[in-house]
Tab-separated table of C-alpha atoms in Angstrom:
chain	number	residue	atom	x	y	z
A	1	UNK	CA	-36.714	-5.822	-8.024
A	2	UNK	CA	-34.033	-5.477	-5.472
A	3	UNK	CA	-34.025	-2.550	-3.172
A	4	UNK	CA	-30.844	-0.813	-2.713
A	5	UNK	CA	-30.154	1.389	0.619
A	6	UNK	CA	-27.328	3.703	-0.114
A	7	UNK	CA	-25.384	4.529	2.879
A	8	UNK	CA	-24.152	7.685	2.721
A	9	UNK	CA	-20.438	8.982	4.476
A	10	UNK	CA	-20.846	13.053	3.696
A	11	UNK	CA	-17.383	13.669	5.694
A	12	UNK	CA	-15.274	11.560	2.857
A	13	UNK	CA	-17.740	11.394	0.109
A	14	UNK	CA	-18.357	7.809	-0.354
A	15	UNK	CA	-20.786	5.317	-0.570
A	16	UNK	CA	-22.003	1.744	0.600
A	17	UNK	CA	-25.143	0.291	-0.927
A	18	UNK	CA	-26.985	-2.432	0.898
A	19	UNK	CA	-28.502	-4.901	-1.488
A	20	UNK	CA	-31.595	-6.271	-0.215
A	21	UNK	CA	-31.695	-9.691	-1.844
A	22	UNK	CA	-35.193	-10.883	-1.085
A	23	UNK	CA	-34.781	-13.915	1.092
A	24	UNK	CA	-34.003	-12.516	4.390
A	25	UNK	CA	-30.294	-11.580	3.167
A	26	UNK	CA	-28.423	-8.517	2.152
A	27	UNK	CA	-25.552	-7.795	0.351
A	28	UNK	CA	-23.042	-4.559	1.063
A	29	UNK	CA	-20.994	-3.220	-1.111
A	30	UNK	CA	-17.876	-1.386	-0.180
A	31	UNK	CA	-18.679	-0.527	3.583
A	32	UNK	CA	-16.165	1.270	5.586
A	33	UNK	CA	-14.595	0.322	8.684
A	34	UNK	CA	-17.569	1.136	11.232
A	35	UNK	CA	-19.923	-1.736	10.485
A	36	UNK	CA	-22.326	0.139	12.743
A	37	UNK	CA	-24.650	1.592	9.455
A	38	UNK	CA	-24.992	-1.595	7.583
A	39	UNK	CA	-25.541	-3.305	10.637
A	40	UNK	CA	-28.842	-1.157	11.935
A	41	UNK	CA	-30.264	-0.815	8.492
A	42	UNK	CA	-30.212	-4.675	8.058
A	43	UNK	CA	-31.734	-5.199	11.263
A	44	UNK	CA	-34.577	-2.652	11.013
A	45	UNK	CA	-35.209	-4.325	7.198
A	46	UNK	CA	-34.635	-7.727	9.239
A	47	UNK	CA	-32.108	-8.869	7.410
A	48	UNK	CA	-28.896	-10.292	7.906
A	49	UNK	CA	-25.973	-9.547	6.272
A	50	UNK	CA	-24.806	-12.427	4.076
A	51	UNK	CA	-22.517	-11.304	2.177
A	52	UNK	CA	-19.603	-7.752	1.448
A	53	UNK	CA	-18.703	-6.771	-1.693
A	54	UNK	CA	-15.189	-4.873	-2.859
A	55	UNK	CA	-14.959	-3.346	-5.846
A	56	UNK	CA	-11.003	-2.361	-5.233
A	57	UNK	CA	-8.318	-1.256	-2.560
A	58	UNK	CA	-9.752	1.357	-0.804
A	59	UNK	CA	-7.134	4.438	-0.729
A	60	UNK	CA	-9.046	7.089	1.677
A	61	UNK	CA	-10.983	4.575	4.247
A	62	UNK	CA	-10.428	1.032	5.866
A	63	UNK	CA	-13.141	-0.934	4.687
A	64	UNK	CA	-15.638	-2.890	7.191
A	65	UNK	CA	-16.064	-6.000	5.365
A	66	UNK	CA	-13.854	-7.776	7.960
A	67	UNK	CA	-16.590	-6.264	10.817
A	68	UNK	CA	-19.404	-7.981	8.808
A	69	UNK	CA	-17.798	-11.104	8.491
A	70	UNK	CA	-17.075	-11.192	12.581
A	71	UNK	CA	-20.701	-9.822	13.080
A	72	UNK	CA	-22.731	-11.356	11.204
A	73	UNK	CA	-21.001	-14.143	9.054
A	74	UNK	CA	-20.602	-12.074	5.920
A	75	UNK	CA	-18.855	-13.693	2.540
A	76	UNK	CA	-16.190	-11.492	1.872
A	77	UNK	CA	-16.088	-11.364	-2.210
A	78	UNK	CA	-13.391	-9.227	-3.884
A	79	UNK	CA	-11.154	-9.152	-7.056
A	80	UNK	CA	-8.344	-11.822	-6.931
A	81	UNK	CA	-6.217	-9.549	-8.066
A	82	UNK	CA	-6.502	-7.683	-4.365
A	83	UNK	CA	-4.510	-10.667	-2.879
A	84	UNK	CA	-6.445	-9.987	0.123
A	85	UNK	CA	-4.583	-10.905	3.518
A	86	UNK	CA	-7.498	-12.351	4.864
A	87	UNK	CA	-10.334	-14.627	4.432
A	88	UNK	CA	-12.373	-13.967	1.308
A	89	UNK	CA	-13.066	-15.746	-2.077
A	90	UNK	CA	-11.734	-14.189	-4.650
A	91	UNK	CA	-13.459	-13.190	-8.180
A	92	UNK	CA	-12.232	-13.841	-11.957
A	93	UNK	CA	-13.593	-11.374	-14.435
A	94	UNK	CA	-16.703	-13.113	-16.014
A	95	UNK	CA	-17.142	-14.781	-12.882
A	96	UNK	CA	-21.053	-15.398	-11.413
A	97	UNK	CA	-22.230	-15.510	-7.773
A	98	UNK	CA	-25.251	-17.216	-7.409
A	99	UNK	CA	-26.701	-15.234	-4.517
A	100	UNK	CA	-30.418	-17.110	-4.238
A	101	UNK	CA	-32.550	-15.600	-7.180
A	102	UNK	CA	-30.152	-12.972	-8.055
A	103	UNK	CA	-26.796	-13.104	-9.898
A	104	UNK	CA	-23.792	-10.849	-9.217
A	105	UNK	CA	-21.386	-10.602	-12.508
A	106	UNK	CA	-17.494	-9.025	-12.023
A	107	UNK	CA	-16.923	-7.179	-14.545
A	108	UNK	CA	-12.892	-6.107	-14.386
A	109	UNK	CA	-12.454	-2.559	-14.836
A	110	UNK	CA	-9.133	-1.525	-14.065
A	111	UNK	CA	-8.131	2.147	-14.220
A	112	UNK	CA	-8.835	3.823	-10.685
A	113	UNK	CA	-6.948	0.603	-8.988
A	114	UNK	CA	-5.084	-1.977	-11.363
A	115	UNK	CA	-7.160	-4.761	-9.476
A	116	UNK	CA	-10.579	-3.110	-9.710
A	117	UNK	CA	-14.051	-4.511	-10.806
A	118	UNK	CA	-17.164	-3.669	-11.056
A	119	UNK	CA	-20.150	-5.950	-10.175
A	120	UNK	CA	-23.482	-6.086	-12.344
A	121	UNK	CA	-26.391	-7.040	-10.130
A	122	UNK	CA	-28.589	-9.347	-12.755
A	123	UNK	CA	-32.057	-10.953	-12.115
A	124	UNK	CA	-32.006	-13.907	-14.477
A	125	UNK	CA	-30.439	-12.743	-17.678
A	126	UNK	CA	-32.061	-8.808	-16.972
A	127	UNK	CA	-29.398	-6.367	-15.716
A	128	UNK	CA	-30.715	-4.358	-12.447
A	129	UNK	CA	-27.786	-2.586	-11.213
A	130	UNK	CA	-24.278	-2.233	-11.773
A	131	UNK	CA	-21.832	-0.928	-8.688
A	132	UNK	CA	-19.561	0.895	-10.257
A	133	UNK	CA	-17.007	1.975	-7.390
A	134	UNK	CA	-14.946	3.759	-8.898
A	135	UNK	CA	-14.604	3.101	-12.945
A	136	UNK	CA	-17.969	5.437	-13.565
A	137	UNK	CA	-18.905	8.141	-10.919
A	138	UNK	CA	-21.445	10.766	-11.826
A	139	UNK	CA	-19.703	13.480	-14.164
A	140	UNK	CA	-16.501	11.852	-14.283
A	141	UNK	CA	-14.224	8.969	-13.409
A	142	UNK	CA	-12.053	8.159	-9.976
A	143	UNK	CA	-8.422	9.002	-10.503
A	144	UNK	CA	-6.056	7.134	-11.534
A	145	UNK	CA	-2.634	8.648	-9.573
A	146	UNK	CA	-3.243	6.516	-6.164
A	147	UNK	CA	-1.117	2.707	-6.710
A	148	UNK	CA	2.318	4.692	-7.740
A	149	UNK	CA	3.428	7.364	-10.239
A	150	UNK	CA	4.443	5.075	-12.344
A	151	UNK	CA	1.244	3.626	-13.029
A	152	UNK	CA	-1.022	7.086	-13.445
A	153	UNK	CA	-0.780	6.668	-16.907
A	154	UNK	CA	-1.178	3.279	-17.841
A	155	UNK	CA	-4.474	3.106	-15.377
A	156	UNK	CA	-5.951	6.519	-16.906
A	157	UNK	CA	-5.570	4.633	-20.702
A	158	UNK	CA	-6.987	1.315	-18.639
A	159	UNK	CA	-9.598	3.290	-17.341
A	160	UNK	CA	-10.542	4.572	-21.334
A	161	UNK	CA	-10.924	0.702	-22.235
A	162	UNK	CA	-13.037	-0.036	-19.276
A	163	UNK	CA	-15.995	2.449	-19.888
A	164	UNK	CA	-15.602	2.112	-23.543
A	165	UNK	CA	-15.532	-1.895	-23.789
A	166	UNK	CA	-17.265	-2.970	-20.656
A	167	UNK	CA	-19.705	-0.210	-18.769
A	168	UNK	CA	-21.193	1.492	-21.985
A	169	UNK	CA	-21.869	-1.894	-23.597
A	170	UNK	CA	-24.568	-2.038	-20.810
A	171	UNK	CA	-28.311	-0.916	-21.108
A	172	UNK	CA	-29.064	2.636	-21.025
A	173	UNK	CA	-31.730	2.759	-18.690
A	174	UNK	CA	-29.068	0.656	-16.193
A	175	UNK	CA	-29.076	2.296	-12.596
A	176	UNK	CA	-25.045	2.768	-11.757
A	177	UNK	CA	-23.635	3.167	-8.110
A	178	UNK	CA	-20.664	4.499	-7.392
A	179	UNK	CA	-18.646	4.492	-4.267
A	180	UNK	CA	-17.191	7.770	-4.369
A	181	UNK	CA	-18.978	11.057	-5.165
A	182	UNK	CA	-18.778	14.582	-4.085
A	183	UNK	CA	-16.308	15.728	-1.444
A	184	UNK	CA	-14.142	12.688	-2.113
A	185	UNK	CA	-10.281	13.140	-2.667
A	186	UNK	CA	-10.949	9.948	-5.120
A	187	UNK	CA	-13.135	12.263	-7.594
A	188	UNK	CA	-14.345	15.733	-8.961
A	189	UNK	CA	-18.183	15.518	-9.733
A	190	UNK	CA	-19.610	18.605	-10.377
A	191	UNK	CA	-22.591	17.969	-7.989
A	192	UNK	CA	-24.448	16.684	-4.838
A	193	UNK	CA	-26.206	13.896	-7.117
A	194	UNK	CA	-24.593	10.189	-5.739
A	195	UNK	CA	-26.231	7.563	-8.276
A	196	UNK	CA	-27.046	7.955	-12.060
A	197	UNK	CA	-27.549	5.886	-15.501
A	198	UNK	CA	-25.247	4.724	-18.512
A	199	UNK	CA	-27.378	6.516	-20.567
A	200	UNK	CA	-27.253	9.486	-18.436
A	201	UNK	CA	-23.499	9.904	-18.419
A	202	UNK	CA	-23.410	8.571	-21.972
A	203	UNK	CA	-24.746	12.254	-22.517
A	204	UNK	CA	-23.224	14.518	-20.019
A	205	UNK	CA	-20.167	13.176	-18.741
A	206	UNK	CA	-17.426	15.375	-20.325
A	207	UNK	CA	-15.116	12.527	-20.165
A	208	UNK	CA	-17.077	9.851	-21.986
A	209	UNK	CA	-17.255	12.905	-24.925
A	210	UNK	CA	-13.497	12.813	-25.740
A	211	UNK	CA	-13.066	11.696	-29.553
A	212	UNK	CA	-10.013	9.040	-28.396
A	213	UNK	CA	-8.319	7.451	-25.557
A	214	UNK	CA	-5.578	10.247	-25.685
A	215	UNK	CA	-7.721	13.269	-24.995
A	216	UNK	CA	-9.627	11.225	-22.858
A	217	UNK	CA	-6.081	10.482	-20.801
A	218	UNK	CA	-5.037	14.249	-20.650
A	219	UNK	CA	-8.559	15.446	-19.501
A	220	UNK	CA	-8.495	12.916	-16.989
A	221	UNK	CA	-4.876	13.900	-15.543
A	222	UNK	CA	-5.576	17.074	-15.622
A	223	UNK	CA	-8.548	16.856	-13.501
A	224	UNK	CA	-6.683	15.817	-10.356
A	225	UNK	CA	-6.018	17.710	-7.267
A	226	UNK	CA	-4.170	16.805	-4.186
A	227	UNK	CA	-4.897	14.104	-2.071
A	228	UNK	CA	-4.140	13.729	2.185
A	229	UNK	CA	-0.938	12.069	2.693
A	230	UNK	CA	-2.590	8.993	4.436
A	231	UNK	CA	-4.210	7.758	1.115
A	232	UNK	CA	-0.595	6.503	0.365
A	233	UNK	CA	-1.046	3.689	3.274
A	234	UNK	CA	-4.472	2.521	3.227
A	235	UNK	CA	-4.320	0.343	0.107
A	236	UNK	CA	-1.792	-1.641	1.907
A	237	UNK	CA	-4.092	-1.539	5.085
A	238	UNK	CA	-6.821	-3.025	3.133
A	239	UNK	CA	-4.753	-6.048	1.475
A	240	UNK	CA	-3.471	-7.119	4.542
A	241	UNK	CA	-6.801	-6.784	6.902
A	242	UNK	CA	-7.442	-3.514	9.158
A	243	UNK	CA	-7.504	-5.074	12.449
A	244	UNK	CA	-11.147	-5.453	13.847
A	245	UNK	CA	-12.233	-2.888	16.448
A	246	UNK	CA	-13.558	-4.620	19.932
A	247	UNK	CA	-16.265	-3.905	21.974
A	248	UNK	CA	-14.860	-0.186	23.723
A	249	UNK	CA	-13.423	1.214	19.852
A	250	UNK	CA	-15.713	4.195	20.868
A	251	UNK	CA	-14.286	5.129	24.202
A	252	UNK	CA	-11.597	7.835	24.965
A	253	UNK	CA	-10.109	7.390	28.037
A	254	UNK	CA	-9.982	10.234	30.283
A	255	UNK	CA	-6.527	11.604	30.848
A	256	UNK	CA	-5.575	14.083	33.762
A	257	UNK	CA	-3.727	16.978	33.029
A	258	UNK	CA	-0.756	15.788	34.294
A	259	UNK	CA	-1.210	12.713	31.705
A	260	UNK	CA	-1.384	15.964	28.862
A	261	UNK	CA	1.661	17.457	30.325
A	262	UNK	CA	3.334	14.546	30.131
A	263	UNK	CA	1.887	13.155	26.422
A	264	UNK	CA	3.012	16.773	25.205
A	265	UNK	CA	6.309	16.638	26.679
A	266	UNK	CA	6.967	13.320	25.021
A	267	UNK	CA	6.494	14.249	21.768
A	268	UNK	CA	2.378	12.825	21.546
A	269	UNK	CA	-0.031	15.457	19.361
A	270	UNK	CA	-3.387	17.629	20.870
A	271	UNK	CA	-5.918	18.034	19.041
A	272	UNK	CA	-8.401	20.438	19.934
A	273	UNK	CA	-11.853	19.728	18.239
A	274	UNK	CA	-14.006	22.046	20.017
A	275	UNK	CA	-15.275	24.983	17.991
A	276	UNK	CA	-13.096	27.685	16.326
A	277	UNK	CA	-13.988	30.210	18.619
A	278	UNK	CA	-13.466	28.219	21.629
A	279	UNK	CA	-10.383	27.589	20.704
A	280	UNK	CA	-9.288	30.830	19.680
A	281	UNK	CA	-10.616	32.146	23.270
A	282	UNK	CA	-8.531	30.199	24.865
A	283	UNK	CA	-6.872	26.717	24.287
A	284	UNK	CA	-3.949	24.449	24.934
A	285	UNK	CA	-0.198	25.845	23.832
A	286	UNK	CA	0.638	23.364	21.000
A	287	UNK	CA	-2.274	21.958	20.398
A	288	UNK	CA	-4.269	21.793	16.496
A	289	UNK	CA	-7.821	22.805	15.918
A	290	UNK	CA	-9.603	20.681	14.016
A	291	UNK	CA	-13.232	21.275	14.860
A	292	UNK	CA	-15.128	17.843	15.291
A	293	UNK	CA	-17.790	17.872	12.002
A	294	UNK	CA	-17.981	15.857	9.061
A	295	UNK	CA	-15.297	16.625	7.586
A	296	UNK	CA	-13.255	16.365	10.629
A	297	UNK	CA	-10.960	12.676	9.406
A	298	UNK	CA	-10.379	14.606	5.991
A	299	UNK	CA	-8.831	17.596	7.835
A	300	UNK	CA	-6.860	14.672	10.387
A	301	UNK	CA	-5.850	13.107	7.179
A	302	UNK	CA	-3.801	16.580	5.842
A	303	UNK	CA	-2.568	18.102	9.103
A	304	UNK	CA	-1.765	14.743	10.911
A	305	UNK	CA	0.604	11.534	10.908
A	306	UNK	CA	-1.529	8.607	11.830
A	307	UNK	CA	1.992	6.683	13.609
A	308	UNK	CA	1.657	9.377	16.207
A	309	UNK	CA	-0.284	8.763	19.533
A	310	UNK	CA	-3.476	11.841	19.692
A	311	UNK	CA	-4.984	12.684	22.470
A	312	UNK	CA	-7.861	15.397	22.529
A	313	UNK	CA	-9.736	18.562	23.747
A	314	UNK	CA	-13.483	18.572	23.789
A	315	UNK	CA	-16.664	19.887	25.305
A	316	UNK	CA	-18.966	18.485	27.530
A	317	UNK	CA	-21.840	17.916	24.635
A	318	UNK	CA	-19.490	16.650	21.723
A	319	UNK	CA	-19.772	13.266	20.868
A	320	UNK	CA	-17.261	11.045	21.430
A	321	UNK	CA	-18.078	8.097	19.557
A	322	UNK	CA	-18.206	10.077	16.693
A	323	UNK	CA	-14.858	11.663	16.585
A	324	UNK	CA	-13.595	8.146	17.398
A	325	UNK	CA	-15.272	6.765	14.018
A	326	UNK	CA	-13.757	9.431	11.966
A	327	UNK	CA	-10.093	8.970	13.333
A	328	UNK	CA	-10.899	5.225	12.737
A	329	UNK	CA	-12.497	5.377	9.018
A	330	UNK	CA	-9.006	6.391	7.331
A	331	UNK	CA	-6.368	4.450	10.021
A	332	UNK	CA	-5.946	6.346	13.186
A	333	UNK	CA	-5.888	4.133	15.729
A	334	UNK	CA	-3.342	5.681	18.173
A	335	UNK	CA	-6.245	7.623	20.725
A	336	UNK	CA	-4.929	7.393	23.573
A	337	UNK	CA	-7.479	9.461	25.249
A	338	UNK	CA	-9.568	13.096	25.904
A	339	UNK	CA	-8.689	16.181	28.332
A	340	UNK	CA	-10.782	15.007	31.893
A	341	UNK	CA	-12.916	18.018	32.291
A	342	UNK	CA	-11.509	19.678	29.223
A	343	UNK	CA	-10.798	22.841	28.658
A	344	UNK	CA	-12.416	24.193	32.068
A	345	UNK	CA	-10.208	21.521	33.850
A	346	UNK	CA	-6.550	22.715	32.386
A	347	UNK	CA	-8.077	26.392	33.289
A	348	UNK	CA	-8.278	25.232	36.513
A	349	UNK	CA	-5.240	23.992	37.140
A	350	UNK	CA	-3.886	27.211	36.207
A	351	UNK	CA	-1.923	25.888	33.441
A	352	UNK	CA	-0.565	27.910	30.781
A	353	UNK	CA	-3.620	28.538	27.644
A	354	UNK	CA	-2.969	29.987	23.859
A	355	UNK	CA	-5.056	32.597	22.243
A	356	UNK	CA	-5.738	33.107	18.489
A	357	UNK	CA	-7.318	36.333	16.371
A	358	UNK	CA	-9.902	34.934	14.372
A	359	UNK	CA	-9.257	36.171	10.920
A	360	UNK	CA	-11.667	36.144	7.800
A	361	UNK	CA	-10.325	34.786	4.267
A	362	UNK	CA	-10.124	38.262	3.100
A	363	UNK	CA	-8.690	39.892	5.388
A	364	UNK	CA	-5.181	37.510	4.771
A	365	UNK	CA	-3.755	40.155	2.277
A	366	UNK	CA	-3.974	43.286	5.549
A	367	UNK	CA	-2.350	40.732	7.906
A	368	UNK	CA	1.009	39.925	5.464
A	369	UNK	CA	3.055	39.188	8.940
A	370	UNK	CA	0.927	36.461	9.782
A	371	UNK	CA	-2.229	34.813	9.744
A	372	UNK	CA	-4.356	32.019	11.257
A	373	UNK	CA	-6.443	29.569	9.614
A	374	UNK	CA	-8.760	27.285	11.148
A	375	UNK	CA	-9.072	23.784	10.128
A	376	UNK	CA	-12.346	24.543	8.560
A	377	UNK	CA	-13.438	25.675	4.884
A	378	UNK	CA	-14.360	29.264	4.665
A	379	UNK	CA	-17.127	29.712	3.011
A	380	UNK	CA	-19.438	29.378	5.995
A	381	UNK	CA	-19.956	27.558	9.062
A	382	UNK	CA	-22.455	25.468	7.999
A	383	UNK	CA	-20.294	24.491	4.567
A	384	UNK	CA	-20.865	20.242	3.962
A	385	UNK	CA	-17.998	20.037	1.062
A	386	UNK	CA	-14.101	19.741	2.325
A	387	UNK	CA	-11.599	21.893	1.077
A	388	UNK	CA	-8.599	20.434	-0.784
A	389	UNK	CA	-5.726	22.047	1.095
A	390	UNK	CA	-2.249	22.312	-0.392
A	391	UNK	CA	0.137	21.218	2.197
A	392	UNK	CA	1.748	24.286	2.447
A	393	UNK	CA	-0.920	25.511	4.601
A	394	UNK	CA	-0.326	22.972	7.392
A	395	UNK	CA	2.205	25.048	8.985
A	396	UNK	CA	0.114	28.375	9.294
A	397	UNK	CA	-2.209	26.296	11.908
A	398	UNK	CA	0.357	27.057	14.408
A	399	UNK	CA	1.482	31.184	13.105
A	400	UNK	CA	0.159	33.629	15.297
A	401	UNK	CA	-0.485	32.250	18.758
A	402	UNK	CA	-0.114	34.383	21.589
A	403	UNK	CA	0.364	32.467	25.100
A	404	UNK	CA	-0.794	33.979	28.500
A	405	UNK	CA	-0.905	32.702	31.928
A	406	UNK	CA	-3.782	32.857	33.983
A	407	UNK	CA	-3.536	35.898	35.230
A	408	UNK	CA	-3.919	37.377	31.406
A	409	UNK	CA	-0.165	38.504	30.350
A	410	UNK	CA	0.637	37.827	26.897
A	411	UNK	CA	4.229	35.964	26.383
């Protein structure tokens, strides 16, 4: 039997699966834009990557199968109906890939994307897997609001016909992947669990027990919640080929702070993603927290324009690298570089610095005049699942700041 590595992005919520296919060969399915994580696993398995799968057009993160074709010569299969910009052979529904002993089937489900399908993994005529991407999540089904208003509708009722006349024709018992899960904008599961069965959510997804295609429709609709303003771009990004990273994607260039002064002064954005506290001790006038954790892009997706060139605050032990892979995961691609010596350096220069009361949710209702939220959830500091911010809040980031010089006066 084929093993299947899921790789795991906890920040957006999603999922690749690397197929091993048992000749020295793997498949991926849906990998993001860092081809880093498909890359290691394959060589510790000692594999090579032969082949990246897309189920649709990705609406929350550039996909990576471009990186795996540079890299390591990866087949880029997807729906025809993507029109892909770039090199790829595109699938018919029905159609068969003969991947050496194994057989991948497309199976069109439309209804989260009007393009999307499905792909059932098959050793000889027996069914193994099916990746699902987004037409069958656990608990639920992806949304259906993210290729135009116009088409919400019609998906949600395409999305009914797709579980009812392809996925739940398959075998109970059947193993089903899906790309997005829980903390993505795409979905709402109920849980942590990432992978399930037909048979499974033939039984306890509330969606799959409506009595017809219209309750089915309004249950679905009513299930969605906002989404970060950059999801309305990436589709197109993915049709026409994210543009592949080079060998330095990682590094942020180190900028004086004359370079900041400047940036600032011509209209470029700060981000500061050092801790809350540190930034509410003391931090650069203008300038957004948006502490550097896993959920760091989702929060960059909300409060940010991804046109605009960002340049950033950090400490010493933060990694780089990492913030650079979030920022490149859903489209930002304007870093044009980090505070040299951060915060200690613009201290030093005795340049102006912005203090902020640290506030907890509820206390908001005794501070009616103002208040300050970080860009973090509130639950705890330790919390793993992004909040879904209304956009409203964007502009209390900056409420609240009180500027002081070096020598301490407020202004």
């Amino acid at each position: 039997m084929a093993a299947i590595h899921p790789v795991v992005d906890e920040g957006l919520g999603n999922s690749a699966y690397l197929v091993e296919l048992g000749d020295g060969r793997a498949l991926v399915v849906d990998p993001a834009r860092d081809p880093s994580p498909y890359l290691e696993l394959a060589r510790w398995r000692r594999l090579q990557v032969a082949y990246a799968v897309e189920t649709h057009l990705h609406a929350d993160f550039l996909t990576g199968s471009r990186e795996l074709a540079a890299d390591d010569g990866a087949q880029i299969l997807a729906p025809r109906a993507s029109r892909l910009g770039f090199a790829h052979r595109g699938l018919e529904d029905g159609e068969e890939v003969d991947l050496g002993g194994l057989t991948l089937r497309v199976l069109a489900t439309p209804g989260h994307a009007p393009e999307h399908a499905s792909y059932l993994l098959l050793d000889g005529a027996r069914p193994v897997a099916v990746f699902s991407g987004g037409a069958l999540l656990v608990g639920t089904v992806a949304r259906t609001d993210l290729a135009g208003p116009e088409l919400t509708e019609p998906l949600a009722r395409a999305a009914y016909r797709s579980l009812h006349g392809r996925l739940l024709s398959l075998p109970d018992d059947l193993g089903v992947y899906p790309t997005h899960g829980a903390g993505s904008f795409c979905s709402a599961p109920a849980g942590d669990q990432r992978t399930t069965t037909i048979g499974a959510e033939r039984r306890h997804n509330p969606l799959l027990a409506a009595p017809d295609e219209d309750t089915f429709v309004a249950q679905l609709l009513a299930s969605f919640g906002s989404y970060p303003p950059y999801f309305l771009r990436l589709r197109e990004r993915n049709r026409v080929g994210p543009e592949l990273l080079g060998r330095d994607w990682k590094v942020l260039p180190l900028l004086s702070t004359d370079k900041i002064q400047q940036h600032l002064a011509g209209g470029g954005h700060l981000v500061d993603a050092r801790p809350i506290t540190a930034f509410a001790a003391g931090h650069i006038p203008g300038a957004l927290s948006i502490e550097l954790r896993p959920q760091f892009a989702s929060w960059l997706g909300w409060l940010q324009d991804d046109t605009q060139p960002l340049a950033f605050v950090l400490d010493e032990d933060q990694d780089r690298g990492e913030l650079a892979r979030q920022c490149r995961t859903i489209g930002y691609d304007h870093l044009v570089g980090e505070v040299a010596g951060g915060m200690a350096a613009w201290q030093d220069a005795g340049l102006p610095e912005a203090q902020l009361p640290l506030v907890q949710v509820e206390q908001l209702d005794d501070h009616s005049g103002w208040c300050w939220m970080s860009a973090r959830p509130a639950r705890s500091p330790t919390a793993t699942s992004p909040v879904r911010p209304p956009l409203s809040w964007a502009p209390s980031l900056a409420t609240g700041s009180r500027r002081r010089s070096r020598r301490g006066r407020s202004r």
